[in-house]
Amino acid sequence: MNSLNGAAVIVGAYEHPARKLPHHTLHQVHREVVLGALADSGLTLADVDGFFCDATAPGLGPIDLMEYLGIQARVTASGELGGATYVAYVGQAAAAIAAGHCRVAVITLAGLPSQASTKSAALEAAPGPAASFESNGFRGGYGPVADYALVARRHMHEFGTTSEHLAWVRVAASEHAKHNPNAKLQEPLTVGQVLESPLIADPLHRLDCCVMTDGGGALVVVHPDLARDLGRRGALLRGYGEAHKDAAFGHVDLTYSANRRAGEQAYAEAGAGPRDIDYLGLYDSFTITVLLALEDLGFAERGRGGAYVEDLGLTAAGGRVPVNTDGGGLMNNHPGNRGGMTKVIEAVRQLRGEATPAVQVPDCELALVAGTGFRLSQRHYSAALVLEQFS
Ligand SMILES: CC(=O)SCCNC(=O)CCNC(=O)[C@H](O)C(C)(C)COP(=O)(O)OP(=O)(O)OC[C@H]1O[C@@H](n2cnc3c(N)ncnc32)[C@H](O)[C@@H]1OP(=O)(O)O
């Protein structure tokens, strides 16, 4: 097999229902989400031979976690790609399965930022981004929001994008979250409410930023032959791409992200394009992250993302290609300051026809999931997946 098209199926997906877990340890959260995803797939811990977790897993990372869970893996990885992490892991698990190195891979995320004593400690403890943002004076001490603010301001300067445009991204997310009983925030929002929320890093307001939540999620990725035996609906990998955007600060076009190249690769592998996509899972650390992704992935013309997002007939449930129908990281869940996992989970729900009825995309056959990690204003990394309904 020369590509990953058809190499693996996501047969298990589980999102922890809690958004605050003051008495859990990270190990416990990992255990609950892994068991939840395995139960969803019809498999058990004894079946797992591939294991993927993020770099903030406790202790010795995957080694401790596998021992705690009782997993004997033949392939394991633990890394940190910010919002791209769990999107990339699906492709990497599929590659291991295609190479015959494992047959059942579990991908797990857990985070407990509320247990850090201060907000800055929560950011430091959770994501890596804030901790690794020290190298630039514009961001030092302010965390990712200051970096994304630079990108938003540049987009405004180049293309006339406005704060109102960005606010529509949050409004659309709130229209979805009102149907999600587990969402951290469930109240529908207006553009005015977003603009009136406190300015955090000009031009981004508090309601341009994702929520911070405890919790997590897990995925089970298997060989297609096994998926057929299990008889469970799932999401077949059709295309996968990863890309780096590497440029020195101040010498880079801030108005596009590495999603562009990652998306091109995923589309090419799938033999598909934006017109074929029924559902979009876009990493949404901030409203500008979504607007940029819509341009980079070919849904909005370059520079026209603002006009695109203010039309809820394009992005909201019932629209042309709904985005983040669980409410996304902006309203629902951004566990441990990592959002890619929940993007994949909601895409699996959509492809199975198991999303909340009010937001289910009719006949959802093909989904695109994309995530960017770290400094959008300079070096960052993206991963993209094209997933197809599997039954
Ligand atoms: C790879 C990457 O891109 S990583 C990017 C990850 N994303 C981030 O780092 C952003 C995460 N978000 C945040 O850190 C915070 O939301 C901030 C810093 C943006 C907002 O902080 P502040 O405005 O100072 O809010 P603070 O924490 O003091 O809370 C004040 C109130 O606002 C609420 N609030 C805080 N953030 C948000 C938010 N994003 N959306 C809605 N409400 C929020 C709090 O719940 C609290 O409500 P309460 O008074 O009813 O209890």
Coordinates of C-alpha atoms and ligand atoms in Angstrom, one line a residue:
M1 CA 0.0 0.0 0.0
N2 CA 1.5 3.3 -1.1
S3 CA -0.9 5.6 0.6
L4 CA -3.0 5.5 3.8
N5 CA -6.2 5.7 1.8
G6 CA -8.3 2.9 3.2
A7 CA -5.6 1.8 5.7
A8 CA -7.6 2.0 8.9
V9 CA -10.9 2.7 10.5
I10 CA -11.8 4.6 13.7
V11 CA -14.2 2.1 15.3
G12 CA -14.3 3.6 18.8
A13 CA -14.6 7.2 20.0
Y14 CA -15.4 8.5 23.5
E15 CA -15.5 12.0 24.9
H16 CA -15.4 12.4 28.7
P17 CA -18.7 13.9 29.7
A18 CA -17.3 16.1 32.5
R19 CA -15.7 19.5 32.1
K20 CA -14.4 19.8 35.6
L21 CA -12.8 17.0 37.5
P22 CA -11.4 18.3 40.8
H23 CA -10.8 14.9 42.3
H24 CA -9.5 12.9 39.4
T25 CA -5.8 12.1 38.6
L26 CA -4.6 12.2 35.0
H27 CA -4.3 8.4 35.1
Q28 CA -7.9 8.1 36.1
V29 CA -9.1 10.3 33.3
H30 CA -7.0 8.3 30.7
R31 CA -8.4 5.1 32.0
E32 CA -12.0 6.3 31.8
V33 CA -11.7 7.6 28.3
V34 CA -9.8 4.6 27.0
L35 CA -12.3 2.1 28.5
G36 CA -15.1 4.3 27.0
A37 CA -13.7 4.2 23.5
L38 CA -12.9 0.4 23.7
A39 CA -16.5 -0.3 24.9
D40 CA -17.7 1.8 22.0
S41 CA -15.6 -0.4 19.6
G42 CA -16.5 -3.8 21.1
L43 CA -12.8 -4.4 21.9
T44 CA -11.0 -4.8 25.2
L45 CA -7.7 -3.7 26.7
A46 CA -6.3 -7.1 25.9
D47 CA -6.8 -6.4 22.2
V48 CA -4.7 -3.2 22.1
D49 CA -1.2 -3.4 20.6
G50 CA -0.7 0.3 19.6
F51 CA -0.8 3.2 22.1
F52 CA -0.5 6.9 21.4
C53 CA -0.7 9.7 24.0
D54 CA 0.4 13.3 24.4
A55 CA 3.7 14.5 25.9
T56 CA 2.0 15.7 29.1
A57 CA 0.9 12.1 30.1
P58 CA 2.0 11.7 33.7
G59 CA 5.2 10.1 34.9
L60 CA 7.1 8.3 32.1
G61 CA 4.2 9.1 29.7
P62 CA 3.1 6.2 27.6
I63 CA 5.2 3.6 29.6
D64 CA 3.5 4.5 32.9
L65 CA 0.1 4.7 31.3
M66 CA 0.3 1.4 29.5
E67 CA 1.4 -0.3 32.8
Y68 CA -1.5 1.4 34.6
L69 CA -4.0 0.4 32.0
G70 CA -2.6 -3.1 31.5
I71 CA -1.8 -2.6 27.8
Q72 CA 1.0 -4.6 26.0
A73 CA 1.8 -2.5 22.9
R74 CA 4.1 -3.2 20.0
V75 CA 4.0 0.4 18.8
T76 CA 3.8 3.5 21.0
A77 CA 4.3 7.3 20.6
S78 CA 4.1 10.3 22.8
G79 CA 4.5 13.7 21.3
E80 CA 3.3 17.3 21.3
L81 CA 1.9 19.0 18.2
G82 CA -0.6 21.3 20.0
G83 CA -4.0 21.3 18.3
A84 CA -2.6 19.0 15.6
T85 CA -1.6 16.3 18.0
Y86 CA -4.7 14.0 17.9
V87 CA -5.4 14.6 14.2
A88 CA -1.8 13.5 13.4
Y89 CA -2.0 10.5 15.7
V90 CA -4.9 9.0 13.6
G91 CA -2.6 9.1 10.5
Q92 CA 0.3 7.8 12.4
A93 CA -1.7 4.9 13.9
A94 CA -3.0 4.1 10.4
A95 CA 0.6 4.0 9.1
A96 CA 1.6 1.6 11.9
I97 CA -1.5 -0.6 11.1
A98 CA -0.7 -0.5 7.3
A99 CA 2.8 -1.6 8.0
G100 CA 1.6 -4.5 10.1
H101 CA 3.2 -3.2 13.3
C102 CA -0.1 -3.1 15.2
R103 CA -3.8 -3.9 14.6
V104 CA -5.6 -2.1 17.4
A105 CA -4.3 1.4 18.3
V106 CA -5.7 3.5 21.1
I107 CA -5.2 7.2 21.1
T108 CA -5.8 9.0 24.4
L109 CA -6.0 12.5 25.8
A110 CA -6.5 13.7 29.4
G111 CA -6.1 17.1 31.0
L112 CA -6.8 18.7 34.3
P113 CA -6.0 22.5 34.0
S114 CA -8.5 23.4 36.7
Q115 CA -6.2 21.7 39.2
A116 CA -3.4 24.2 38.6
S117 CA -3.6 26.9 41.2
T118 CA -3.5 29.9 38.9
K119 CA -4.6 30.7 35.4
S120 CA -1.0 31.1 34.2
A121 CA -0.1 27.9 35.9
A122 CA -2.9 26.2 34.1
L123 CA -1.6 27.3 30.8
E124 CA 1.9 26.3 31.7
A125 CA 0.8 23.0 33.0
A126 CA -1.5 22.1 30.2
P127 CA -0.4 22.9 26.8
G128 CA 3.2 23.4 26.1
P129 CA 2.2 26.5 24.0
A130 CA 2.4 29.0 26.9
A131 CA 5.6 27.3 28.2
S132 CA 7.2 27.4 24.8
F133 CA 6.1 30.9 24.0
E134 CA 8.8 32.5 26.1
S135 CA 11.1 33.0 23.1
N136 CA 9.4 36.1 21.7
G137 CA 8.8 39.3 23.6
F138 CA 5.3 39.8 22.0
R139 CA 4.1 36.6 23.6
G140 CA 6.1 36.1 26.7
G141 CA 3.8 35.9 29.7
Y142 CA 0.6 36.3 27.6
G143 CA 0.3 32.8 26.3
P144 CA -1.0 31.8 22.9
V145 CA -3.7 34.4 22.7
A146 CA -1.2 37.2 22.0
D147 CA 0.3 35.2 19.2
Y148 CA -3.1 34.5 17.6
A149 CA -4.0 38.2 18.1
L150 CA -1.1 39.1 15.8
V151 CA -2.5 36.9 13.1
A152 CA -6.0 38.3 13.5
R153 CA -4.7 41.9 13.3
R154 CA -2.7 41.1 10.1
H155 CA -5.7 39.5 8.5
M156 CA -7.7 42.6 9.3
H157 CA -5.0 44.8 7.9
E158 CA -4.6 42.8 4.6
F159 CA -8.2 41.9 3.9
G160 CA -10.5 44.2 5.9
T161 CA -11.6 41.4 8.2
T162 CA -13.4 42.8 11.3
S163 CA -14.0 41.9 14.9
E164 CA -17.7 41.3 13.9
H165 CA -16.6 38.7 11.4
L166 CA -14.6 36.9 14.1
A167 CA -17.5 37.1 16.5
W168 CA -19.7 35.2 14.0
V169 CA -17.5 32.1 14.5
R170 CA -18.3 32.1 18.2
V171 CA -22.0 32.7 17.5
A172 CA -22.1 29.7 15.2
A173 CA -20.4 27.6 17.9
S174 CA -22.9 28.7 20.4
E175 CA -25.8 27.8 18.1
H176 CA -24.4 24.2 18.2
A177 CA -23.5 24.1 21.9
K178 CA -27.1 24.9 22.9
H179 CA -27.9 21.4 21.8
N180 CA -25.1 19.7 23.6
P181 CA -26.0 19.0 27.3
N182 CA -22.3 18.3 28.1
A183 CA -21.0 21.6 26.6
K184 CA -19.2 23.8 29.1
L185 CA -21.1 26.8 27.8
Q186 CA -24.6 26.3 26.4
E187 CA -26.1 29.8 26.1
P188 CA -26.6 31.1 22.6
L189 CA -24.4 34.2 22.0
T190 CA -24.8 37.3 19.9
V191 CA -22.1 39.2 18.0
G192 CA -22.6 42.1 20.5
Q193 CA -21.9 39.9 23.4
V194 CA -18.7 38.7 21.9
L195 CA -17.6 42.3 21.1
E196 CA -18.5 43.4 24.6
S197 CA -16.5 40.7 26.4
P198 CA -13.2 41.9 27.8
L199 CA -10.4 42.5 25.4
I200 CA -7.7 39.9 26.1
A201 CA -5.1 40.7 23.4
D202 CA -6.2 43.2 20.8
P203 CA -8.2 42.4 18.7
L204 CA -9.2 39.2 20.5
H205 CA -11.9 39.3 23.2
R206 CA -12.5 36.8 25.9
L207 CA -15.2 35.2 23.7
D208 CA -12.8 34.9 20.8
C209 CA -10.9 32.4 23.0
C210 CA -11.6 28.7 23.6
V211 CA -12.7 27.5 27.0
M212 CA -10.4 25.7 29.3
T213 CA -11.8 22.3 30.5
D214 CA -10.8 19.2 32.4
G215 CA -11.5 15.9 30.8
G216 CA -10.4 14.1 27.7
G217 CA -11.2 11.7 25.0
A218 CA -10.0 8.5 23.2
L219 CA -10.1 6.8 19.9
V220 CA -9.7 3.2 18.7
V221 CA -8.2 2.8 15.3
V222 CA -8.1 -0.7 13.7
H223 CA -7.3 -2.6 10.5
P224 CA -10.3 -2.5 8.1
D225 CA -10.6 -6.3 8.2
L226 CA -11.1 -6.2 11.9
A227 CA -13.5 -3.3 11.6
R228 CA -15.6 -5.4 9.2
D229 CA -15.6 -8.3 11.8
L230 CA -16.7 -6.0 14.5
G231 CA -19.7 -4.8 12.5
R232 CA -19.5 -1.4 14.1
R233 CA -20.0 1.8 12.1
G234 CA -17.0 4.0 12.0
A235 CA -14.8 6.4 10.0
L236 CA -12.5 5.1 7.3
L237 CA -9.3 7.0 6.7
R238 CA -9.3 8.3 3.1
G239 CA -6.6 10.9 3.2
Y240 CA -4.0 12.2 5.5
G241 CA -1.5 15.1 5.5
E242 CA 1.0 16.8 7.8
A243 CA 2.9 20.0 7.2
H244 CA 5.2 22.4 8.9
K245 CA 5.2 26.2 8.5
D246 CA 8.6 27.2 9.4
A247 CA 9.6 30.9 9.2
A248 CA 11.4 33.4 11.3
F249 CA 9.2 35.9 13.2
G250 CA 8.6 39.1 11.2
H251 CA 9.5 37.5 7.8
V252 CA 6.4 35.4 7.2
D253 CA 3.0 35.9 5.7
L254 CA 0.8 35.6 8.7
T255 CA -2.4 35.3 6.7
Y256 CA -2.3 31.5 6.1
S257 CA -1.4 28.5 8.1
A258 CA 0.2 25.1 7.5
N259 CA -3.3 23.7 7.1
R260 CA -3.0 24.7 3.5
R261 CA -0.3 22.1 2.7
A262 CA -1.6 19.5 5.1
G263 CA -5.1 19.9 3.5
E264 CA -3.7 19.6 0.0
Q265 CA -2.0 16.3 0.9
A266 CA -5.1 14.9 2.6
Y267 CA -7.3 15.9 -0.4
A268 CA -4.8 14.4 -2.9
E269 CA -4.6 11.1 -1.0
A270 CA -8.4 10.9 -0.8
G271 CA -9.0 12.0 -4.4
A272 CA -11.4 14.5 -3.0
G273 CA -11.7 18.3 -2.6
P274 CA -13.7 20.9 -0.6
R275 CA -16.8 20.3 -2.7
D276 CA -17.0 16.7 -1.6
I277 CA -16.9 17.5 2.2
D278 CA -20.1 17.2 4.2
Y279 CA -18.7 18.1 7.6
L280 CA -15.8 20.1 8.9
G281 CA -14.0 19.6 12.2
L282 CA -11.7 22.6 12.6
Y283 CA -9.4 23.2 15.5
D284 CA -10.7 26.3 17.2
S285 CA -8.3 27.6 19.8
F286 CA -9.5 31.1 18.8
T287 CA -12.1 32.4 16.3
I288 CA -9.3 33.5 13.9
T289 CA -8.0 29.9 13.8
V290 CA -11.3 28.8 12.3
L291 CA -11.5 31.7 9.8
L292 CA -8.0 31.0 8.6
A293 CA -8.6 27.3 8.3
L294 CA -11.7 27.8 6.1
E295 CA -9.5 29.8 3.7
D296 CA -6.5 27.4 3.9
L297 CA -8.6 24.3 3.2
G298 CA -10.4 25.8 0.2
F299 CA -13.9 26.6 1.6
A300 CA -13.5 30.4 1.5
E301 CA -11.5 32.4 -1.0
R302 CA -8.3 33.8 0.4
G303 CA -9.1 37.0 2.3
R304 CA -12.8 36.3 2.2
G305 CA -13.0 34.2 5.3
G306 CA -14.8 37.0 7.1
A307 CA -17.7 37.1 4.6
Y308 CA -17.8 33.3 4.8
V309 CA -18.2 33.0 8.6
E310 CA -20.8 35.7 8.9
D311 CA -23.1 33.5 6.8
L312 CA -24.5 30.9 9.2
G313 CA -26.0 29.2 6.1
L314 CA -22.5 28.0 5.3
T315 CA -21.1 27.0 8.7
A316 CA -24.0 26.2 11.1
A317 CA -26.0 23.0 11.4
G318 CA -28.3 22.8 8.3
G319 CA -25.8 24.9 6.4
R320 CA -23.6 24.0 3.4
V321 CA -20.7 22.5 5.4
P322 CA -21.4 22.7 9.1
V323 CA -18.3 23.3 11.4
N324 CA -17.8 21.8 14.9
T325 CA -21.4 20.8 15.6
D326 CA -20.6 19.9 19.2
G327 CA -19.9 23.5 20.0
G328 CA -16.1 23.0 19.5
G329 CA -13.4 24.2 21.7
L330 CA -15.0 27.6 21.7
M331 CA -18.1 26.5 23.6
N332 CA -18.0 22.8 24.4
N333 CA -14.7 21.3 25.4
H334 CA -11.0 21.9 25.0
P335 CA -9.6 19.3 27.4
G336 CA -6.2 20.0 28.9
N337 CA -5.8 22.8 26.4
R338 CA -5.8 20.4 23.4
G339 CA -8.6 20.5 20.9
G340 CA -7.8 18.1 18.1
M341 CA -9.2 15.0 19.8
T342 CA -12.7 16.4 20.1
K343 CA -12.7 17.4 16.4
V344 CA -12.1 13.8 15.4
I345 CA -14.7 12.5 17.9
E346 CA -17.5 14.7 16.6
A347 CA -16.5 13.8 13.0
V348 CA -16.9 10.1 13.9
R349 CA -20.4 10.9 15.4
Q350 CA -21.4 12.7 12.3
L351 CA -20.2 9.9 9.9
R352 CA -22.0 7.3 12.0
G353 CA -25.2 9.4 12.1
E354 CA -24.9 9.6 15.8
A355 CA -24.5 13.3 16.4
T356 CA -27.2 15.2 18.4
P357 CA -30.2 15.1 16.0
A358 CA -30.5 18.9 15.9
V359 CA -27.0 19.1 14.4
Q360 CA -26.7 15.9 12.5
V361 CA -25.7 16.4 8.9
P362 CA -28.1 14.4 6.7
D363 CA -26.3 11.6 4.8
C364 CA -22.9 12.6 6.1
E365 CA -20.4 10.7 4.0
L366 CA -17.2 12.6 4.0
A367 CA -15.6 14.7 6.7
L368 CA -12.5 16.8 6.9
V369 CA -10.7 17.3 10.2
A370 CA -7.8 19.7 10.5
G371 CA -5.7 21.0 13.4
T372 CA -2.9 23.5 13.8
G373 CA -0.4 23.4 16.6
F374 CA 1.4 26.2 18.4
R375 CA 2.6 29.5 17.1
L376 CA 0.3 30.5 14.2
S377 CA 2.4 33.7 13.7
Q378 CA 5.5 31.7 13.0
R379 CA 6.6 28.1 13.3
H380 CA 3.7 25.8 13.6
Y381 CA 2.5 22.4 12.4
S382 CA -0.8 21.1 10.9
A383 CA -2.4 17.8 10.3
A384 CA -5.5 17.0 8.3
L385 CA -7.7 13.9 7.7
V386 CA -10.3 13.0 5.2
L387 CA -12.7 10.5 6.8
E388 CA -15.4 8.5 5.1
Q389 CA -18.5 6.8 6.6
F390 CA -17.8 3.1 7.2
S391 CA -20.4 0.5 7.8
Ligands
LIG1 C1 -2.2 25.1 20.2 C2 -3.0 26.3 20.7 O1 -3.5 27.1 20.0 S1 -3.3 26.4 22.3 C3 -4.5 27.6 22.5 C4 -5.2 27.3 23.7 N1 -6.1 28.3 24.1 C5 -5.8 29.2 25.1 O2 -4.7 29.3 25.6 C6 -6.9 30.1 25.5 C7 -7.6 29.5 26.7 N2 -8.4 30.5 27.3 C8 -8.0 31.2 28.4 O3 -6.8 31.2 28.8 C9 -8.9 32.2 29.0 O4 -10.2 31.9 28.4 C10 -8.6 33.7 28.8 C11 -7.2 34.0 29.3 C12 -8.6 33.9 27.3 C13 -9.7 34.5 29.5 O5 -9.3 34.9 30.7 P1 -10.0 36.0 31.6 O6 -10.9 36.9 30.7 O7 -9.0 36.7 32.4 O8 -11.1 35.2 32.4 P2 -10.9 34.5 33.9 O9 -10.2 33.3 33.8 O10 -10.5 35.5 34.9 O11 -12.5 34.1 34.1 C14 -13.4 35.2 34.2 C15 -14.8 34.6 33.8 O12 -14.7 34.5 32.4 C16 -15.0 33.1 32.0 N3 -14.2 32.8 30.9 C17 -12.9 32.6 30.9 N4 -12.5 32.3 29.6 C18 -13.6 32.2 28.9 C19 -13.8 31.8 27.5 N5 -12.8 31.5 26.7 N6 -15.1 31.8 27.1 C20 -16.1 32.1 27.9 N7 -15.9 32.5 29.2 C21 -14.7 32.5 29.7 C22 -14.7 32.3 33.3 O13 -15.4 31.1 33.4 C23 -15.1 33.3 34.4 O14 -16.5 33.2 34.5 P3 -17.2 33.5 36.0 O15 -16.8 34.9 36.4 O16 -18.6 33.3 35.7 O17 -16.6 32.4 36.9

